Coordinates of C-alpha atoms in Angstrom, one line a residue:
Chain A
M298 CA 81.0 94.6 137.3
M299 CA 81.1 96.8 134.4
L300 CA 84.9 96.5 134.4
D301 CA 84.5 92.7 134.7
K302 CA 82.4 92.6 131.5
F303 CA 84.8 94.9 129.8
M304 CA 87.7 92.9 130.5
L305 CA 86.0 89.7 129.4
T306 CA 85.1 91.2 126.3
Y307 CA 88.4 93.0 125.1
F308 CA 91.1 91.2 127.4
N309 CA 89.7 87.7 127.4
W310 CA 92.8 85.8 128.4
E311 CA 91.4 82.5 127.2
V312 CA 90.7 83.8 123.8
M313 CA 94.0 85.7 123.6
A314 CA 95.8 82.8 124.4
Q315 CA 94.2 80.8 121.8
Y316 CA 94.8 83.3 119.0
L317 CA 98.3 84.7 120.1
P318 CA 100.0 82.1 117.8
K319 CA 98.1 83.3 114.9
I320 CA 98.7 87.0 115.5
V321 CA 102.5 86.3 116.1
E322 CA 102.4 84.7 112.6
G323 CA 100.8 87.7 111.3
F324 CA 103.2 90.0 113.0
F325 CA 106.1 88.4 111.0
L326 CA 104.2 88.3 107.9
T327 CA 103.4 92.1 108.3
I328 CA 107.3 92.8 109.1
Q329 CA 108.0 90.7 105.8
L330 CA 105.7 92.7 103.7
A331 CA 106.6 96.0 105.2
L332 CA 110.4 95.5 104.6
S333 CA 109.9 94.2 101.0
V334 CA 107.8 97.3 100.3
V335 CA 110.3 99.7 101.9
V336 CA 113.2 98.2 100.0
T337 CA 111.5 98.0 96.6
G338 CA 110.0 101.5 97.0
I339 CA 113.0 103.4 98.1
L340 CA 115.3 101.8 95.5
S341 CA 113.1 102.2 92.6
G342 CA 112.3 105.6 93.6
L343 CA 115.9 106.7 93.8
T344 CA 116.7 105.0 90.5
L345 CA 113.7 106.9 88.8
S346 CA 114.9 110.3 90.2
L347 CA 118.4 109.5 88.8
I348 CA 116.9 108.6 85.4
R349 CA 115.0 111.9 85.7
S350 CA 118.2 113.9 86.3
F351 CA 119.3 113.0 82.7
R352 CA 116.5 115.4 81.7
I353 CA 115.4 113.3 78.5
R354 CA 112.0 114.9 77.6
V355 CA 110.1 111.7 76.7
I356 CA 111.2 109.7 79.7
N357 CA 110.6 112.5 82.2
F358 CA 107.1 113.2 80.8
F359 CA 106.5 109.3 81.3
I360 CA 108.0 109.4 84.9
I361 CA 105.9 112.7 85.9
F362 CA 102.8 111.3 84.4
S363 CA 103.0 107.8 86.3
V364 CA 104.2 109.4 89.6
D365 CA 101.2 111.8 89.3
I366 CA 98.7 108.9 88.9
L367 CA 100.3 106.9 91.8
R368 CA 99.9 109.8 94.1
A369 CA 96.3 110.6 93.2
L370 CA 95.0 107.1 93.5
P371 CA 94.1 105.4 96.9
P372 CA 96.4 102.6 97.6
L373 CA 93.4 100.3 98.3
V374 CA 92.1 101.2 94.9
I375 CA 95.3 100.0 93.3
I376 CA 95.4 96.9 95.5
I377 CA 91.9 96.1 94.3
M378 CA 92.6 96.7 90.7
F379 CA 95.6 94.3 90.8
Y380 CA 93.7 91.7 92.9
F381 CA 90.1 91.9 91.4
A382 CA 90.5 93.5 88.0
L383 CA 93.6 92.1 86.3
P384 CA 92.4 88.6 86.6
T385 CA 89.6 89.4 84.1
I386 CA 92.5 89.9 81.4
G387 CA 94.3 86.8 82.6
I388 CA 96.8 88.3 84.9
R389 CA 96.7 86.6 88.3
M390 CA 98.7 87.4 91.4
S391 CA 98.5 86.5 95.1
G392 CA 97.2 89.0 97.7
F393 CA 100.7 89.3 99.0
T394 CA 102.1 90.0 95.7
A395 CA 99.2 92.6 94.9
T396 CA 99.7 94.3 98.2
W397 CA 103.4 94.4 97.8
L398 CA 103.3 95.5 94.3
A399 CA 100.7 98.3 94.9
L400 CA 102.3 99.8 98.0
S401 CA 105.9 99.6 96.3
L402 CA 104.5 101.6 93.5
V403 CA 103.1 104.2 95.6
L404 CA 106.2 104.4 97.6
T405 CA 108.2 104.6 94.6
A406 CA 106.2 107.5 93.3
F407 CA 106.6 109.5 96.6
A408 CA 110.2 108.5 96.9
E409 CA 110.9 109.7 93.4
E410 CA 109.4 113.1 93.9
I411 CA 111.3 113.6 97.3
F412 CA 114.7 112.5 95.9
W413 CA 114.2 114.7 92.8
A414 CA 113.4 117.7 95.1
G415 CA 116.5 116.8 97.1
I416 CA 118.7 116.6 93.9
L417 CA 117.2 120.0 92.7
A418 CA 118.0 121.5 96.3
V419 CA 121.6 121.0 95.7
P420 CA 123.0 124.2 94.4
K421 CA 124.2 124.3 90.8
G422 CA 127.6 125.5 91.9
Q423 CA 128.3 122.2 93.4
W424 CA 127.8 120.7 90.2
E425 CA 130.0 123.0 88.5
A426 CA 132.7 123.0 91.1
A427 CA 132.7 119.1 91.2
R428 CA 132.9 118.8 87.3
S429 CA 135.7 121.4 87.1
T430 CA 137.8 119.2 89.5
G431 CA 137.8 116.5 86.9
L432 CA 134.9 114.4 88.2
T433 CA 132.9 112.9 85.4
S434 CA 128.9 113.6 85.6
L435 CA 128.2 110.1 87.1
Q436 CA 131.0 110.7 89.8
T437 CA 129.6 114.1 90.6
M438 CA 126.2 112.6 91.1
R439 CA 127.4 109.9 93.2
S440 CA 130.0 111.5 95.4
V441 CA 128.9 115.2 95.5
V442 CA 125.2 115.7 94.8
L443 CA 123.6 112.5 96.1
P444 CA 125.1 112.6 99.7
Q445 CA 123.9 116.0 100.2
A446 CA 120.5 115.5 98.5
V447 CA 119.9 112.3 100.4
R448 CA 120.6 114.3 103.8
I449 CA 117.9 116.8 102.9
T450 CA 115.5 113.9 101.9
I451 CA 115.6 111.9 105.0
P452 CA 112.9 113.6 107.1
P453 CA 110.2 113.6 104.5
L454 CA 111.2 110.3 103.3
T455 CA 110.9 108.6 106.7
N456 CA 107.6 110.1 107.3
R457 CA 106.1 109.0 103.9
T458 CA 107.8 105.6 104.3
I459 CA 106.1 105.1 107.7
A460 CA 102.7 106.2 106.5
I461 CA 102.9 103.8 103.4
T462 CA 104.1 100.9 105.4
K463 CA 101.0 101.1 107.6
G464 CA 99.2 100.4 104.4
T465 CA 100.4 96.7 104.9
A466 CA 97.1 96.3 106.9
L467 CA 95.2 96.8 103.7
G468 CA 96.5 93.4 102.7
A469 CA 93.7 92.1 104.9
V470 CA 91.2 92.9 102.3
V471 CA 92.8 90.7 99.8
A472 CA 93.3 87.8 102.3
V473 CA 97.1 88.3 103.1
G474 CA 97.4 86.7 106.4
E475 CA 99.1 89.6 108.3
I476 CA 98.1 91.0 111.7
L477 CA 94.8 92.4 110.9
Y478 CA 93.7 89.6 108.7
Q479 CA 94.5 87.2 111.7
A480 CA 92.9 89.3 114.2
Q481 CA 89.6 89.7 112.1
A482 CA 89.6 86.0 111.6
G483 CA 90.0 85.4 115.4
L484 CA 87.1 87.7 116.1
A485 CA 84.8 85.8 113.5
F486 CA 85.6 82.5 115.0
S487 CA 85.6 83.4 118.6
Y488 CA 82.9 86.0 118.4
N489 CA 85.0 87.9 120.8
P490 CA 87.0 91.1 120.0
S491 CA 90.0 90.2 122.1
P492 CA 91.9 89.1 119.1
L493 CA 91.3 92.4 117.7
T494 CA 93.0 94.0 120.9
L495 CA 95.7 91.7 120.5
G496 CA 96.2 92.8 116.9
A497 CA 96.0 96.4 117.9
I498 CA 98.6 95.8 120.5
A499 CA 101.0 94.1 117.9
Y500 CA 100.6 97.1 115.6
L501 CA 101.5 99.5 118.5
I502 CA 104.6 97.2 119.3
L503 CA 105.6 97.3 115.7
F504 CA 104.8 101.0 114.9
V505 CA 105.3 103.0 118.0
P506 CA 109.0 102.8 117.9
V507 CA 109.0 103.5 114.2
V508 CA 107.0 106.8 114.8
C509 CA 109.3 107.7 117.6
F510 CA 112.1 107.0 115.3
G511 CA 110.7 109.3 112.6
R512 CA 110.2 112.2 115.2
W513 CA 113.9 111.6 116.1
V514 CA 114.9 111.7 112.7
E515 CA 112.9 114.9 112.1
T516 CA 114.9 116.7 114.8
R517 CA 118.2 115.3 114.1
F518 CA 118.1 116.2 110.5
A519 CA 116.2 119.4 110.7
W520 CA 117.0 122.1 108.4
K521 CA 118.8 124.9 110.1
R522 CA 117.0 128.0 108.9
Chain B
M194 CA 93.4 95.1 73.1
E195 CA 89.8 94.2 72.3
Q196 CA 89.6 92.2 75.6
I197 CA 91.3 95.0 77.7
I198 CA 88.6 97.3 76.4
Q199 CA 85.8 94.8 77.0
S200 CA 86.9 94.1 80.7
F201 CA 88.3 97.5 81.6
F202 CA 86.4 100.2 79.5
N203 CA 83.2 98.6 78.8
V204 CA 80.8 101.5 77.7
R205 CA 77.6 99.6 78.3
I206 CA 78.7 98.9 81.8
I207 CA 79.8 102.4 82.6
Q208 CA 76.3 103.4 81.6
A209 CA 74.6 100.9 83.8
A210 CA 76.9 101.4 86.7
F211 CA 77.2 105.2 86.5
P212 CA 74.1 106.2 88.9
F213 CA 75.4 103.7 91.3
L214 CA 79.0 105.2 91.3
L215 CA 77.6 108.7 91.5
K216 CA 75.7 107.8 94.7
G217 CA 79.0 106.5 95.8
F218 CA 80.7 109.6 95.0
G219 CA 78.2 111.5 97.0
M220 CA 78.8 109.4 100.1
T221 CA 82.8 109.8 99.5
A222 CA 82.1 113.8 99.4
L223 CA 79.9 113.7 102.4
L224 CA 82.8 111.7 104.2
V225 CA 85.4 114.1 103.1
L226 CA 83.2 117.2 104.0
T227 CA 82.6 116.0 107.6
V228 CA 86.0 114.7 108.3
V229 CA 88.2 117.4 107.0
P230 CA 86.7 120.4 108.8
L231 CA 86.5 118.5 112.0
G232 CA 89.9 117.1 111.6
V233 CA 91.4 120.6 110.8
A234 CA 89.6 122.0 113.9
R235 CA 90.7 119.2 116.3
G236 CA 94.3 119.3 114.9
L237 CA 94.6 122.8 115.5
T238 CA 93.4 122.4 119.0
V239 CA 95.9 119.6 119.4
A240 CA 98.7 121.8 118.3
L241 CA 97.6 124.8 120.4
L242 CA 97.6 122.5 123.4
S243 CA 101.1 121.4 122.6
T244 CA 102.3 125.0 123.1
A245 CA 100.9 124.9 126.6
K246 CA 103.5 125.6 129.4
S247 CA 102.4 122.3 131.4
R248 CA 104.7 119.5 130.9
L249 CA 102.1 117.2 131.5
V250 CA 99.7 118.6 128.7
K251 CA 102.5 118.6 126.5
W252 CA 103.5 115.1 127.1
M253 CA 99.9 113.9 126.8
V254 CA 99.7 115.7 123.2
I255 CA 102.6 113.7 122.1
V256 CA 101.1 110.4 123.4
Y257 CA 97.9 111.1 121.7
T258 CA 99.4 112.0 118.3
D259 CA 101.9 109.2 118.2
F260 CA 99.3 106.8 119.3
F261 CA 97.1 107.5 116.4
R262 CA 99.8 107.9 114.0
A263 CA 101.2 104.5 114.9
F264 CA 97.9 102.8 114.3
P265 CA 97.2 101.9 110.7
P266 CA 93.8 103.8 109.9
L267 CA 92.1 100.4 108.7
V268 CA 93.0 98.7 112.0
L269 CA 91.4 101.7 113.9
L270 CA 88.4 101.5 111.8
I271 CA 87.7 97.8 112.0
F272 CA 88.3 98.2 115.9
I273 CA 85.6 100.9 116.1
Y274 CA 83.3 99.3 113.7
F275 CA 83.6 95.7 114.9
G276 CA 84.8 96.0 118.3
V277 CA 82.8 98.8 120.0
P278 CA 79.5 97.1 119.3
F279 CA 80.4 94.4 121.8
L280 CA 80.0 97.1 124.6
G281 CA 76.5 97.3 123.5
I282 CA 77.0 100.5 122.0
D283 CA 75.3 100.7 118.4
L284 CA 77.2 103.1 116.2
P285 CA 75.7 104.0 112.7
A286 CA 78.4 103.1 110.1
F287 CA 78.9 106.7 109.1
V288 CA 79.5 107.8 112.5
A289 CA 81.9 104.9 113.2
V290 CA 83.8 105.4 110.1
A291 CA 84.0 109.4 110.6
F292 CA 85.0 109.0 114.1
G293 CA 87.7 106.7 113.2
F294 CA 89.1 108.9 110.5
L295 CA 88.7 111.8 112.7
L296 CA 91.2 110.3 115.3
N297 CA 93.6 109.3 112.8
T298 CA 93.7 112.5 110.7
S299 CA 93.6 115.1 113.5
S300 CA 96.9 113.6 114.7
Y301 CA 98.4 114.5 111.3
Y302 CA 96.8 117.9 111.2
G303 CA 97.9 118.4 114.7
E304 CA 101.5 117.6 113.7
V305 CA 101.3 120.1 110.7
F306 CA 99.9 122.9 112.6
R307 CA 102.5 122.4 115.4
A308 CA 105.3 122.8 112.8
G309 CA 103.8 125.8 111.6
I310 CA 103.4 127.4 115.0
E311 CA 107.0 126.4 115.8
S312 CA 108.1 128.2 112.6
I313 CA 106.9 131.6 114.0
P314 CA 109.7 133.5 115.6
R315 CA 109.2 134.3 119.4
G316 CA 109.5 138.0 118.4
Q317 CA 106.1 137.9 117.0
F318 CA 104.4 136.6 120.2
E319 CA 106.4 139.2 122.2
A320 CA 105.5 142.2 119.8
A321 CA 101.8 141.0 119.8
R322 CA 101.8 140.7 123.5
S323 CA 103.4 144.2 124.1
T324 CA 100.8 145.7 122.0
G325 CA 98.1 144.6 124.5
L326 CA 96.7 141.5 122.9
N327 CA 96.2 138.7 125.5
A328 CA 97.6 135.2 124.8
M329 CA 94.5 134.1 123.0
Q330 CA 94.3 137.1 120.9
T331 CA 98.1 136.6 120.0
M332 CA 97.5 133.2 118.8
A333 CA 94.2 134.0 117.0
Y334 CA 95.2 137.0 115.1
V335 CA 99.1 136.8 114.9
V336 CA 100.5 133.3 115.2
V337 CA 97.8 131.1 113.7
P338 CA 97.3 133.0 110.5
Q339 CA 101.0 133.0 109.6
A340 CA 101.6 129.5 110.7
T341 CA 98.9 128.4 108.5
R342 CA 100.2 130.0 105.6
N343 CA 103.7 128.6 106.2
V344 CA 102.3 125.1 106.2
M345 CA 99.7 125.4 103.6
P346 CA 101.3 122.8 101.2
D347 CA 101.3 120.2 104.1
L348 CA 97.8 120.9 105.0
I349 CA 96.7 120.5 101.3
S350 CA 98.9 117.3 101.1
N351 CA 97.3 115.9 104.3
T352 CA 93.8 116.8 103.0
L353 CA 94.7 114.8 99.8
E354 CA 95.6 111.9 102.1
V355 CA 92.3 112.1 103.9
V356 CA 90.4 112.1 100.5
K357 CA 92.3 109.0 99.6
L358 CA 91.8 107.5 103.1
T359 CA 88.0 107.5 102.6
S360 CA 88.2 104.5 100.2
I361 CA 89.1 102.2 103.1
A362 CA 85.6 102.8 104.4
S363 CA 84.5 100.3 101.7
V364 CA 85.9 97.7 104.0
V365 CA 83.1 98.2 106.5
A366 CA 80.4 98.4 103.9
L367 CA 79.9 102.1 104.0
P368 CA 78.5 102.7 100.5
E369 CA 81.2 105.2 99.3
L370 CA 82.8 105.3 95.8
L371 CA 85.0 102.2 96.0
Y372 CA 82.4 100.2 97.6
A373 CA 79.7 101.0 95.0
A374 CA 82.4 100.0 92.5
R375 CA 83.1 96.9 93.9
Q376 CA 79.4 96.0 94.2
A377 CA 78.9 97.0 90.5
Q378 CA 81.7 94.8 89.7
S379 CA 80.4 91.7 91.5
I380 CA 76.9 92.2 89.9
T381 CA 78.1 92.7 86.3
Y382 CA 81.2 90.4 86.5
N383 CA 83.3 93.1 84.8
A384 CA 86.1 95.3 86.2
T385 CA 85.0 98.4 84.5
P386 CA 83.3 99.9 87.5
I387 CA 86.5 99.6 89.4
M388 CA 88.5 101.3 86.5
A389 CA 85.7 104.0 86.5
A390 CA 86.2 104.6 90.3
G391 CA 90.0 105.1 89.6
V392 CA 89.2 107.4 87.0
I393 CA 86.8 109.5 89.2
Y394 CA 89.5 109.6 91.9
L395 CA 92.1 110.6 89.3
I396 CA 89.9 113.6 87.9
C397 CA 89.2 114.9 91.4
L398 CA 92.7 114.6 92.8
W399 CA 95.1 115.0 89.8
P400 CA 94.8 118.8 90.0
V401 CA 95.5 118.8 93.7
V402 CA 98.7 116.5 93.0
R403 CA 100.0 119.1 90.3
L404 CA 99.4 122.0 92.7
L405 CA 101.4 120.1 95.5
S406 CA 104.2 119.5 92.9
R407 CA 104.3 123.0 92.2
F408 CA 104.5 124.1 95.7
E409 CA 107.2 121.6 96.4
H410 CA 109.4 122.9 93.7
K411 CA 108.7 126.5 94.5
T412 CA 109.9 126.0 98.1
I413 CA 113.1 124.4 97.0
S414 CA 114.0 127.1 94.6
L415 CA 113.5 129.7 97.5
R416 CA 116.1 127.8 99.5

């Protein structure tokens, strides 16, 4: 009897069947949002860390300053600033853009720090040896330092990327029709939490493999001490 | 410029909203002070369980941590806050939020402590056991203190994430800092309270970010 009620509440097939298409729609939007954040964030983080390696004082100060701010602010606060505060000075963007931009900036900041740490971790002798063989400093960076740096950065970068990608759920707050938004809408319309169950399952389908991948990466690229 | 100051850094509005924000800040602090100690304790328990000899226990710990690491915290929060009442259980907002954060954050603390415990050489266990300490004592006096020191930067980093995480409690109307700021914004039609909340987060968390940065560079130069 208890179980019946439980099933009818959380696993109500009728309600689930009704809202499944919406959740699937949200599922693909989540993937789209997550992939755009990962690509933008990692590429711009890498670019910033390369710029930082030129060690131009003014630019580096600016990079460190912005990275610090982006690491200290909660992502939801940044999203809300973009979506609710910027319009008051005439800058408007969709919820999708606000979420994408905010999460990309946060990932950029973390990725820059991680790549920079990786670049610093490559011993100076590697630079000097590469330069003395006649490589230019750009060639040294590209063919000698970066390949080693990236290898070291893969485990922390993977973990950080996964954590930030889960932030796509924050898009629900600014009406991005991703999984959580669709699930909440379903709950509100049907007055039954089964759409939430469906949403939760969708997140598990999406992120359990990703978390397992992260675990694998961690052991595969582990530092041999 | 004039307009930016008017809409983002309006002194009159800061004055009006300040008591409100302060109350929100108090709630954020209370949430952090509840979730962090409980999360650390639970995380440590999870990590200790993962050192168990039984395969079943080890496997269950991995399922537990991966499950809650895979779940976006906001989804967990909404599930507990809006989903559980359908069972007829009425949770106060604070309890629901703290419980959701605890499930999420203890998995992360657990992973950090596990890495710490794994970083302690076997010889330490053996030496401690051979001096007559039992397994519990070995963990408590020899392994865990060293493990904690080894993963201190990760523990601090995770705690920073917990503080930032509390901002999502605003979504389920728990009156913490961000919620207070958004309320003040909708009353005043001005974005200043949100900016002010951002500044409060910055003031509290920037020193932590700096500290972490120092830690990160130190570990690298040691390599």
